[in-house]
CSV table of C-alpha atoms in Angstrom, one decimal:
chain,number,residue,atom,x,y,z
R,99,UNK,CA,0.0,0.0,0.0
R,100,UNK,CA,1.2,3.5,-0.7
R,101,UNK,CA,0.0,7.0,0.3
R,102,UNK,CA,0.3,10.2,-1.7
R,103,UNK,CA,-0.3,13.9,-1.0
R,104,UNK,CA,-2.3,14.3,-4.2
R,105,UNK,CA,-3.3,12.6,-7.4
R,106,UNK,CA,-0.4,14.1,-9.3
R,107,UNK,CA,2.0,12.5,-6.9
R,108,UNK,CA,0.4,9.1,-7.7
R,109,UNK,CA,1.6,9.4,-11.3
R,110,UNK,CA,3.9,6.6,-12.4
R,111,UNK,CA,5.2,3.8,-10.2
R,112,UNK,CA,3.0,1.3,-12.1
R,113,UNK,CA,3.2,-2.4,-11.6
R,114,UNK,CA,5.2,-4.7,-13.8
R,115,UNK,CA,3.4,-8.1,-14.1
R,116,UNK,CA,4.6,-11.4,-15.6
R,117,UNK,CA,2.7,-13.1,-18.3
R,118,UNK,CA,3.3,-16.8,-17.5
R,119,UNK,CA,0.6,-18.1,-20.0
R,120,UNK,CA,1.4,-15.9,-23.0
R,121,UNK,CA,5.2,-16.3,-22.6
R,122,UNK,CA,6.5,-18.8,-25.2
R,123,UNK,CA,7.4,-22.3,-24.0
R,124,UNK,CA,11.1,-23.1,-24.3
R,125,UNK,CA,12.6,-26.6,-24.9
R,126,UNK,CA,13.7,-28.4,-21.8
R,127,UNK,CA,17.1,-27.1,-20.6
R,128,UNK,CA,16.9,-23.9,-22.7
R,129,UNK,CA,17.2,-20.5,-21.1
R,130,UNK,CA,13.8,-18.9,-20.0
R,131,UNK,CA,12.0,-16.4,-22.3
R,132,UNK,CA,9.6,-14.3,-20.3
R,133,UNK,CA,7.1,-11.5,-21.1
R,134,UNK,CA,6.4,-8.7,-18.7
R,135,UNK,CA,3.6,-6.1,-18.9
R,136,UNK,CA,4.0,-2.5,-17.5
R,137,UNK,CA,0.5,-1.5,-16.5
R,138,UNK,CA,0.3,2.1,-17.5
R,139,UNK,CA,-3.4,2.1,-17.3
R,140,UNK,CA,-2.9,2.3,-13.5
R,141,UNK,CA,-1.9,6.0,-13.9
R,142,UNK,CA,-4.3,8.8,-12.6
R,143,UNK,CA,-6.4,9.1,-15.8
R,144,UNK,CA,-5.7,5.6,-17.0
R,145,UNK,CA,-3.0,6.0,-19.6
R,146,UNK,CA,0.8,6.4,-20.0
R,147,UNK,CA,0.2,10.0,-21.2
R,148,UNK,CA,-0.2,11.2,-17.6
R,149,UNK,CA,3.6,11.0,-17.3
R,150,UNK,CA,4.3,13.2,-20.3
R,151,UNK,CA,1.5,15.7,-19.5
R,152,UNK,CA,2.8,16.2,-15.9
R,153,UNK,CA,6.4,16.7,-17.0
R,154,UNK,CA,5.4,19.1,-19.9
R,155,UNK,CA,3.3,21.3,-17.6
R,156,UNK,CA,6.0,21.3,-14.9
R,157,UNK,CA,8.7,22.2,-17.5
R,158,UNK,CA,6.6,25.0,-18.8
R,159,UNK,CA,6.0,26.3,-15.3
R,160,UNK,CA,9.8,26.2,-14.5
R,161,UNK,CA,10.6,28.0,-17.7
R,162,UNK,CA,8.1,30.7,-16.8
R,163,UNK,CA,6.0,30.0,-19.9
R,164,UNK,CA,2.9,29.0,-17.9
R,165,UNK,CA,1.5,31.0,-15.0
R,166,UNK,CA,-1.6,30.4,-12.9
R,167,UNK,CA,-4.8,31.0,-14.8
R,168,UNK,CA,-3.1,30.6,-18.2
R,169,UNK,CA,-4.9,28.7,-21.0
R,170,UNK,CA,-3.3,25.6,-22.6
R,171,UNK,CA,-4.3,24.8,-26.2
R,172,UNK,CA,-4.1,21.2,-27.2
R,173,UNK,CA,-5.2,20.0,-30.7
R,174,UNK,CA,-5.9,16.3,-29.8
R,175,UNK,CA,-8.8,13.9,-29.1
R,176,UNK,CA,-6.6,11.3,-27.6
R,177,UNK,CA,-5.2,10.3,-24.2
R,178,UNK,CA,-2.9,13.3,-24.0
R,179,UNK,CA,-5.9,15.6,-23.9
R,180,UNK,CA,-7.4,13.7,-21.1
R,181,UNK,CA,-4.1,13.7,-19.1
R,182,UNK,CA,-3.6,17.4,-19.7
R,183,UNK,CA,-7.2,18.1,-18.6
R,184,UNK,CA,-6.6,16.5,-15.3
R,185,UNK,CA,-3.2,18.1,-14.7
R,186,UNK,CA,-4.6,21.5,-15.8
R,187,UNK,CA,-7.5,21.2,-13.4
R,188,UNK,CA,-5.2,20.4,-10.5
R,189,UNK,CA,-2.6,23.0,-11.3
R,190,UNK,CA,-5.0,25.8,-12.0
R,191,UNK,CA,-5.0,26.2,-15.8
R,192,UNK,CA,-7.7,26.3,-18.4
R,193,UNK,CA,-7.5,23.7,-21.2
R,194,UNK,CA,-9.0,24.1,-24.6
R,195,UNK,CA,-9.0,21.0,-26.9
R,196,UNK,CA,-9.5,21.3,-30.6
R,197,UNK,CA,-10.8,18.1,-32.3
R,198,UNK,CA,-12.8,16.9,-35.2
R,199,UNK,CA,-16.5,16.6,-34.4
R,200,UNK,CA,-16.6,12.9,-35.2
R,201,UNK,CA,-14.5,11.7,-32.3
R,202,UNK,CA,-16.1,9.1,-30.0
R,203,UNK,CA,-18.6,10.2,-27.4
R,204,UNK,CA,-16.5,8.7,-24.6
R,205,UNK,CA,-13.6,11.1,-25.4
R,206,UNK,CA,-15.8,14.1,-25.4
R,207,UNK,CA,-17.5,13.1,-22.1
R,208,UNK,CA,-14.2,12.4,-20.4
R,209,UNK,CA,-12.7,15.7,-21.4
R,210,UNK,CA,-15.7,17.7,-20.4
R,211,UNK,CA,-15.8,15.8,-17.0
R,212,UNK,CA,-12.3,16.9,-16.3
R,213,UNK,CA,-13.2,20.5,-17.1
R,214,UNK,CA,-11.7,20.9,-20.6
R,215,UNK,CA,-13.4,23.1,-23.1
R,216,UNK,CA,-13.8,21.7,-26.6
R,217,UNK,CA,-13.7,23.4,-30.0
R,218,UNK,CA,-14.9,21.2,-32.8
R,219,UNK,CA,-13.7,21.3,-36.3
R,220,UNK,CA,-16.1,20.1,-39.0
R,221,UNK,CA,-15.8,16.4,-39.6
R,222,UNK,CA,-16.6,16.8,-43.3
R,223,UNK,CA,-13.5,18.9,-43.9
R,224,UNK,CA,-11.2,16.2,-42.6
R,225,UNK,CA,-7.7,17.0,-41.3
R,226,UNK,CA,-7.3,20.0,-43.6
R,227,UNK,CA,-10.3,21.6,-42.0
R,228,UNK,CA,-9.0,20.7,-38.5
R,229,UNK,CA,-5.7,22.3,-39.3
R,230,UNK,CA,-7.4,25.4,-40.6
R,231,UNK,CA,-9.6,25.6,-37.5
R,232,UNK,CA,-6.6,25.2,-35.1
R,233,UNK,CA,-4.6,27.9,-37.0
R,234,UNK,CA,-7.5,30.3,-36.8
R,235,UNK,CA,-8.0,29.7,-33.0
R,236,UNK,CA,-4.3,30.2,-32.4
R,237,UNK,CA,-4.3,33.4,-34.4
R,238,UNK,CA,-7.2,34.7,-32.3
R,239,UNK,CA,-5.5,33.8,-29.0
R,240,UNK,CA,-1.8,34.6,-29.2
R,241,UNK,CA,-1.4,34.3,-25.4
R,242,UNK,CA,-2.5,30.6,-25.3
R,243,UNK,CA,0.2,28.1,-24.7
R,244,UNK,CA,0.7,24.9,-26.7
R,245,UNK,CA,2.9,22.2,-25.2
R,246,UNK,CA,3.5,20.4,-28.6
R,247,UNK,CA,4.1,16.9,-27.4
R,248,UNK,CA,5.8,15.8,-30.7
R,249,UNK,CA,8.7,18.2,-30.1
R,250,UNK,CA,8.7,18.8,-26.4
R,251,UNK,CA,11.8,17.3,-24.7
R,252,UNK,CA,9.9,17.0,-21.4
R,253,UNK,CA,7.8,14.4,-23.0
R,254,UNK,CA,10.8,12.1,-23.5
R,255,UNK,CA,12.4,13.2,-20.3
R,256,UNK,CA,9.3,12.0,-18.3
R,257,UNK,CA,10.2,8.5,-19.5
R,258,UNK,CA,14.0,8.9,-19.0
R,259,UNK,CA,13.4,9.9,-15.4
R,260,UNK,CA,10.5,7.6,-14.4
R,261,UNK,CA,9.5,4.8,-16.8
R,262,UNK,CA,13.1,3.7,-17.5
R,263,UNK,CA,14.3,3.6,-13.9
R,264,UNK,CA,11.1,1.9,-12.8
R,265,UNK,CA,11.7,-0.9,-15.3
R,266,UNK,CA,15.3,-1.4,-14.4
R,267,UNK,CA,14.5,-1.5,-10.7
R,268,UNK,CA,11.7,-4.1,-11.2
R,269,UNK,CA,13.5,-6.1,-13.9
R,270,UNK,CA,17.3,-5.9,-13.7
R,271,UNK,CA,17.6,-8.8,-16.1
R,272,UNK,CA,15.6,-6.9,-18.8
R,273,UNK,CA,16.8,-7.7,-22.4
R,274,UNK,CA,14.1,-6.1,-24.5
R,275,UNK,CA,11.9,-3.0,-24.1
R,276,UNK,CA,8.9,-2.8,-26.5
R,277,UNK,CA,6.6,0.2,-26.8
R,278,UNK,CA,4.4,2.1,-29.2
R,279,UNK,CA,5.7,4.7,-31.6
R,280,UNK,CA,3.5,7.8,-31.8
R,281,UNK,CA,5.1,11.0,-30.5
R,282,UNK,CA,8.0,8.7,-29.9
R,283,UNK,CA,8.5,10.1,-26.3
R,284,UNK,CA,8.1,6.7,-24.5
R,285,UNK,CA,10.7,5.0,-26.7
R,286,UNK,CA,13.1,7.8,-26.8
R,287,UNK,CA,13.2,8.5,-23.1
R,288,UNK,CA,13.0,4.9,-21.8
R,289,UNK,CA,15.2,3.7,-24.6
R,290,UNK,CA,18.0,6.2,-23.9
R,291,UNK,CA,17.9,5.4,-20.2
R,292,UNK,CA,18.0,1.6,-20.7
R,293,UNK,CA,20.8,1.9,-23.3
R,294,UNK,CA,22.9,3.8,-20.8
R,295,UNK,CA,22.4,1.1,-18.1
R,296,UNK,CA,21.9,-2.2,-19.7
R,297,UNK,CA,24.5,-3.6,-22.1
R,298,UNK,CA,22.9,-5.1,-25.2
R,299,UNK,CA,19.4,-3.9,-24.5
R,300,UNK,CA,17.1,-4.2,-27.5
R,301,UNK,CA,14.7,-1.2,-27.9
R,302,UNK,CA,11.8,-2.2,-30.1
R,303,UNK,CA,9.2,0.0,-31.6
R,304,UNK,CA,5.7,-1.1,-32.6
R,305,UNK,CA,4.0,1.2,-35.0
R,306,UNK,CA,0.3,1.0,-35.8
R,307,UNK,CA,-0.5,0.3,-39.5
R,308,UNK,CA,-4.0,1.7,-40.0
R,309,UNK,CA,-6.6,0.9,-42.6
R,310,UNK,CA,-6.1,2.4,-46.1
R,311,UNK,CA,-8.6,5.2,-45.4
R,312,UNK,CA,-6.2,6.8,-43.0
R,313,UNK,CA,-3.3,6.9,-45.5
R,314,UNK,CA,-5.5,7.4,-48.5
R,315,UNK,CA,-4.9,11.1,-49.0
R,316,UNK,CA,-1.4,11.3,-47.5
R,317,UNK,CA,1.1,12.7,-49.9
R,318,UNK,CA,4.6,11.5,-49.4
R,319,UNK,CA,6.0,15.0,-49.7
R,320,UNK,CA,3.8,16.1,-46.8
R,321,UNK,CA,4.8,13.3,-44.5
R,322,UNK,CA,6.0,13.9,-41.0
R,323,UNK,CA,8.5,12.5,-38.5
R,324,UNK,CA,8.1,13.9,-34.9
R,325,UNK,CA,11.0,16.2,-33.9
R,326,UNK,CA,11.6,14.0,-30.8
R,327,UNK,CA,12.4,10.9,-33.0
R,328,UNK,CA,16.0,9.7,-33.1
R,329,UNK,CA,16.3,6.4,-35.0
R,330,UNK,CA,19.6,5.6,-33.3
R,331,UNK,CA,17.8,4.9,-30.0
R,332,UNK,CA,15.8,2.0,-31.6
R,333,UNK,CA,17.1,-1.5,-32.4
R,334,UNK,CA,14.1,-2.5,-34.5
R,335,UNK,CA,10.8,-1.1,-35.7
R,336,UNK,CA,7.7,-3.2,-36.5
R,337,UNK,CA,4.6,-2.2,-38.4
R,338,UNK,CA,1.5,-3.9,-36.9
R,339,UNK,CA,-1.8,-4.1,-38.8
R,340,UNK,CA,-5.2,-3.8,-37.4
R,341,UNK,CA,-6.0,-7.5,-37.5
R,342,UNK,CA,-2.9,-8.5,-35.5
R,343,UNK,CA,-3.4,-5.7,-33.0
R,344,UNK,CA,-7.0,-6.8,-32.4
R,345,UNK,CA,-6.0,-10.5,-32.1
R,346,UNK,CA,-3.4,-9.7,-29.5
R,347,UNK,CA,-5.6,-7.3,-27.6
R,348,UNK,CA,-8.2,-10.1,-27.3
R,349,UNK,CA,-5.5,-12.7,-26.4
R,350,UNK,CA,-4.2,-10.5,-23.6
R,351,UNK,CA,-7.5,-10.3,-21.8
R,352,UNK,CA,-8.5,-13.9,-22.6
R,353,UNK,CA,-5.3,-15.5,-21.5
R,354,UNK,CA,-3.8,-13.2,-18.9
R,355,UNK,CA,-6.9,-11.1,-17.8
R,356,UNK,CA,-5.4,-7.8,-18.9
R,357,UNK,CA,-8.0,-5.6,-20.5
R,358,UNK,CA,-6.2,-3.1,-22.8
R,359,UNK,CA,-6.7,-0.8,-25.7
R,360,UNK,CA,-5.7,-1.8,-29.3
R,361,UNK,CA,-2.3,0.1,-29.3
R,362,UNK,CA,-1.3,-2.4,-26.5
R,363,UNK,CA,-2.3,-5.3,-28.8
R,364,UNK,CA,0.1,-3.9,-31.5
R,365,UNK,CA,2.9,-3.7,-28.9
R,366,UNK,CA,2.3,-7.2,-27.7
R,367,UNK,CA,2.4,-8.5,-31.3
R,368,UNK,CA,6.0,-7.1,-31.6
R,369,UNK,CA,6.9,-8.3,-28.1
R,370,UNK,CA,5.8,-11.9,-29.0
R,371,UNK,CA,7.8,-11.7,-32.3
R,372,UNK,CA,11.1,-10.9,-30.5
R,373,UNK,CA,10.3,-13.5,-27.7
R,374,UNK,CA,9.8,-16.2,-30.3
R,375,UNK,CA,13.1,-15.3,-32.0
R,376,UNK,CA,14.9,-15.6,-28.7
R,377,UNK,CA,13.4,-19.1,-28.2
R,378,UNK,CA,14.4,-20.1,-31.7
R,379,UNK,CA,18.0,-18.8,-31.1
R,380,UNK,CA,18.2,-20.5,-27.6
R,381,UNK,CA,18.8,-17.1,-25.9
R,382,UNK,CA,17.5,-15.9,-22.5
R,383,UNK,CA,15.0,-13.0,-22.8
R,384,UNK,CA,13.1,-10.8,-20.4
R,385,UNK,CA,10.9,-8.8,-22.7
R,386,UNK,CA,9.1,-5.8,-21.0
R,387,UNK,CA,6.3,-4.1,-22.9
R,388,UNK,CA,4.0,-1.2,-22.3
R,389,UNK,CA,0.2,-1.5,-21.7
R,390,UNK,CA,-0.7,2.0,-22.8
R,391,UNK,CA,-4.3,2.2,-21.5
R,392,UNK,CA,-7.3,0.1,-20.7
R,393,UNK,CA,-9.9,-1.0,-23.2
R,394,UNK,CA,-12.8,1.1,-21.8
R,395,UNK,CA,-12.6,4.0,-24.2
R,396,UNK,CA,-12.7,1.6,-27.2
R,397,UNK,CA,-15.6,-0.7,-26.2
R,398,UNK,CA,-18.0,1.3,-28.4
R,399,UNK,CA,-16.0,0.3,-31.5
R,400,UNK,CA,-17.4,-3.2,-31.1
R,401,UNK,CA,-14.0,-4.7,-32.0
R,402,UNK,CA,-13.7,-6.8,-28.8
R,403,UNK,CA,-16.3,-9.3,-30.0
R,404,UNK,CA,-17.3,-11.0,-33.2
R,405,UNK,CA,-14.9,-12.2,-35.9
R,406,UNK,CA,-11.6,-10.6,-36.6
R,407,UNK,CA,-12.8,-9.6,-40.0
R,408,UNK,CA,-15.7,-7.7,-38.4
R,409,UNK,CA,-13.4,-6.0,-35.9
R,410,UNK,CA,-11.1,-5.0,-38.8
R,411,UNK,CA,-14.0,-3.5,-40.6
R,412,UNK,CA,-15.1,-1.7,-37.4
R,413,UNK,CA,-11.7,-0.1,-37.0
R,414,UNK,CA,-11.2,0.7,-40.7
R,415,UNK,CA,-10.5,4.4,-41.1
R,416,UNK,CA,-10.0,4.9,-37.4
R,417,UNK,CA,-6.9,6.0,-35.6
R,418,UNK,CA,-7.0,3.1,-33.1
R,419,UNK,CA,-3.6,3.8,-31.5
W,209,UNK,CA,7.8,-17.4,-56.4
W,210,UNK,CA,8.2,-13.7,-56.2
W,211,UNK,CA,8.2,-10.8,-53.7
W,212,UNK,CA,4.8,-9.3,-53.0
W,213,UNK,CA,4.8,-5.5,-52.8
W,214,UNK,CA,1.9,-3.5,-51.3
W,215,UNK,CA,1.5,-0.1,-52.8
W,216,UNK,CA,-0.1,2.9,-51.0
W,217,UNK,CA,-3.1,4.6,-52.6
W,218,UNK,CA,-1.0,7.7,-53.4
W,219,UNK,CA,1.4,5.8,-55.6
W,220,UNK,CA,-1.1,3.5,-57.4
W,221,UNK,CA,-1.0,5.9,-60.4
W,222,UNK,CA,2.3,4.1,-61.2
W,223,UNK,CA,0.9,0.6,-61.0
W,224,UNK,CA,-2.3,1.1,-63.0
W,225,UNK,CA,-4.3,1.2,-59.8
W,226,UNK,CA,-3.0,-2.1,-58.5
W,227,UNK,CA,-2.8,-2.4,-54.7
W,228,UNK,CA,-0.3,-5.3,-54.8
W,229,UNK,CA,2.4,-6.0,-57.4
W,230,UNK,CA,5.1,-8.7,-57.7
W,231,UNK,CA,8.8,-8.1,-58.1
W,232,UNK,CA,12.1,-9.8,-57.7
W,233,UNK,CA,15.5,-8.9,-56.2
W,234,UNK,CA,18.1,-10.0,-53.7
W,235,UNK,CA,18.0,-6.6,-52.0
W,236,UNK,CA,15.5,-3.7,-51.6
W,237,UNK,CA,17.5,-1.7,-54.1
W,238,UNK,CA,17.3,-4.5,-56.7
W,239,UNK,CA,13.6,-4.9,-56.1
W,240,UNK,CA,12.9,-1.2,-56.6
W,241,UNK,CA,14.9,-1.3,-59.9
W,242,UNK,CA,12.9,-4.3,-61.0
W,243,UNK,CA,9.6,-2.6,-60.2
W,244,UNK,CA,10.7,0.6,-61.9
W,245,UNK,CA,11.3,-1.4,-65.2
W,246,UNK,CA,7.6,-2.2,-65.2
W,247,UNK,CA,6.1,0.7,-63.3
W,248,UNK,CA,8.2,3.7,-64.5
W,249,UNK,CA,8.6,6.5,-62.1
W,250,UNK,CA,7.8,4.6,-58.9
W,251,UNK,CA,11.4,4.3,-57.8
W,252,UNK,CA,11.9,8.1,-58.2
W,253,UNK,CA,9.1,8.7,-55.6
W,254,UNK,CA,10.8,6.5,-53.0
W,255,UNK,CA,14.4,7.4,-53.4
W,256,UNK,CA,16.0,10.8,-53.1
W,257,UNK,CA,18.5,12.4,-55.6
W,258,UNK,CA,21.3,11.3,-53.2
W,259,UNK,CA,20.2,7.7,-53.5
W,260,UNK,CA,18.7,7.2,-50.0
W,261,UNK,CA,15.2,6.3,-49.0
W,262,UNK,CA,12.9,9.3,-48.9
W,263,UNK,CA,12.5,10.6,-45.3
W,264,UNK,CA,8.8,10.5,-45.4
W,265,UNK,CA,8.5,7.0,-46.9
W,266,UNK,CA,8.5,3.9,-44.7
W,267,UNK,CA,9.3,0.5,-46.2
W,268,UNK,CA,8.7,-2.7,-44.3
W,269,UNK,CA,9.9,-6.3,-45.1
W,270,UNK,CA,7.6,-8.8,-43.4
W,271,UNK,CA,6.3,-5.9,-41.2
W,272,UNK,CA,9.8,-4.8,-40.1
W,273,UNK,CA,11.2,-1.3,-41.0
W,274,UNK,CA,14.0,-1.7,-43.6
W,275,UNK,CA,15.9,1.2,-42.0
W,276,UNK,CA,16.9,-1.3,-39.3
W,277,UNK,CA,17.7,-4.1,-41.7
W,278,UNK,CA,20.2,-2.3,-43.9
W,279,UNK,CA,17.9,0.1,-45.7
W,280,UNK,CA,18.3,-0.2,-49.5
W,281,UNK,CA,20.8,-3.1,-48.9
W,282,UNK,CA,18.2,-5.1,-46.9
W,283,UNK,CA,18.3,-8.7,-48.0
W,284,UNK,CA,15.1,-10.1,-49.6
W,285,UNK,CA,14.0,-13.7,-50.3
W,286,UNK,CA,11.3,-15.2,-52.4
W,287,UNK,CA,8.0,-15.1,-50.5
W,288,UNK,CA,8.8,-12.0,-48.6
W,289,UNK,CA,6.1,-9.3,-48.3
W,290,UNK,CA,7.1,-5.7,-48.7
W,291,UNK,CA,4.9,-2.8,-47.7
W,292,UNK,CA,5.4,0.8,-48.7
W,293,UNK,CA,3.6,3.5,-46.6
W,294,UNK,CA,3.8,7.3,-46.2
W,295,UNK,CA,5.1,8.4,-42.7
W,296,UNK,CA,2.2,9.3,-40.5
W,297,UNK,CA,2.5,10.3,-36.8
W,298,UNK,CA,0.4,8.5,-34.3
W,299,UNK,CA,-2.8,10.5,-33.7
W,300,UNK,CA,-2.5,12.1,-37.1
W,301,UNK,CA,-5.1,14.8,-36.4
W,302,UNK,CA,-3.5,16.1,-33.3
W,303,UNK,CA,-0.1,16.2,-35.0
W,304,UNK,CA,-1.4,17.9,-38.1
W,305,UNK,CA,-3.2,20.6,-36.2
W,306,UNK,CA,-0.3,21.1,-33.7
W,307,UNK,CA,2.3,21.2,-36.4
W,308,UNK,CA,0.3,23.7,-38.4
W,309,UNK,CA,0.3,26.1,-35.5
W,310,UNK,CA,3.8,25.6,-34.2
W,311,UNK,CA,6.1,24.2,-36.9
W,312,UNK,CA,8.1,27.3,-36.9
W,313,UNK,CA,8.5,27.3,-33.2
W,314,UNK,CA,9.0,23.6,-32.6
W,315,UNK,CA,12.6,24.1,-31.8
W,316,UNK,CA,11.6,26.6,-29.2
W,317,UNK,CA,9.3,24.1,-27.6
W,318,UNK,CA,12.1,21.6,-27.4
W,319,UNK,CA,14.3,24.2,-25.7
W,320,UNK,CA,11.8,25.8,-23.4
W,321,UNK,CA,9.3,23.1,-22.7
W,322,UNK,CA,6.5,25.1,-24.3
W,323,UNK,CA,5.6,27.4,-27.0
W,324,UNK,CA,3.4,30.4,-27.0
W,325,UNK,CA,1.0,30.0,-29.9
W,326,UNK,CA,1.7,32.6,-32.6
């Protein structure tokens, strides 16, 4: 049992649990290959993004960029918005989220519950319209502060200073760290820390491969790599499709009782790939991977039941991670 | 047997609309040359003038990023599956909107931990 002065102080320190049933079986006499799940859904708002949100707000306060009563602008409909809403509430800031009007009702309800204000951009206009709306809002409110998680070093530092040390403390024999690649903050921060401390550590990225609708209109010349990304921190990078992510998400709850969102399924898929390679090569492996959030916010997709093909259809066109 | 190559929507004008095409080659560089002989112009969209993979293109061999497998020198075998995708950040909406507002001050964000929206 542990006691904290406030919810913000309860951020991090999440459990690392073994997966005895999902870990691959090794031949008799061969070294063990074990999977370990870091339960980031146990953070204050239920996702790993609490760590980055707290560090980014603190860094902005220390730099004098954020003062009591200021307004934070965050163009997101995801976990970062929910984490920032909680931190903003407890630290005395106003949070305005800009998002397309077709995001799930759970997201909108959660953000409003935490006190965030929401400005919708028309769904019909797609991401171009969202960008235009965000630009317009920013121009009208030059004093609002944006933390910009894709390029904010405090995002990666949160993981360098907390997630990394926690993992090494709980699993000194760690050989592989597997996490999702979005802003890249988790992998950059945790990966750098573990590379400094653990010889031969493998830092493995799992990247969601969405349905075609998501990529459909993307022009290669308008692509994007987050400013935080440094490929030299990674050992390998896997692209995981919707079907594999759904399959693993279901396996995780069916076999080990861990109810997670689909990004975690993608990460588990990559973790199992490296675990099976270790078995094939007869090497010892302690593979730690991140459970980013619980499955609650995604139940309304319907992708937890029915056939895999149905689930794939349900998630087509959605940014499920 | 050949190597199966998945083509993103944006590049299907080079493959007559085909989502999947077949190719051959011992390395990714060989494969792209082979594809270009039948789908002229495709290689030029994936490789820069200096002969490296375009920064905003990701190529995967059996779901693994080729940049960690030797890039254009990545070894290929018959039966491999190659997927070409444009680089998209996780949470594409949030990124697109955020980047639109702050691309010119992203460096400042990384130095100061925050940017004032301009």
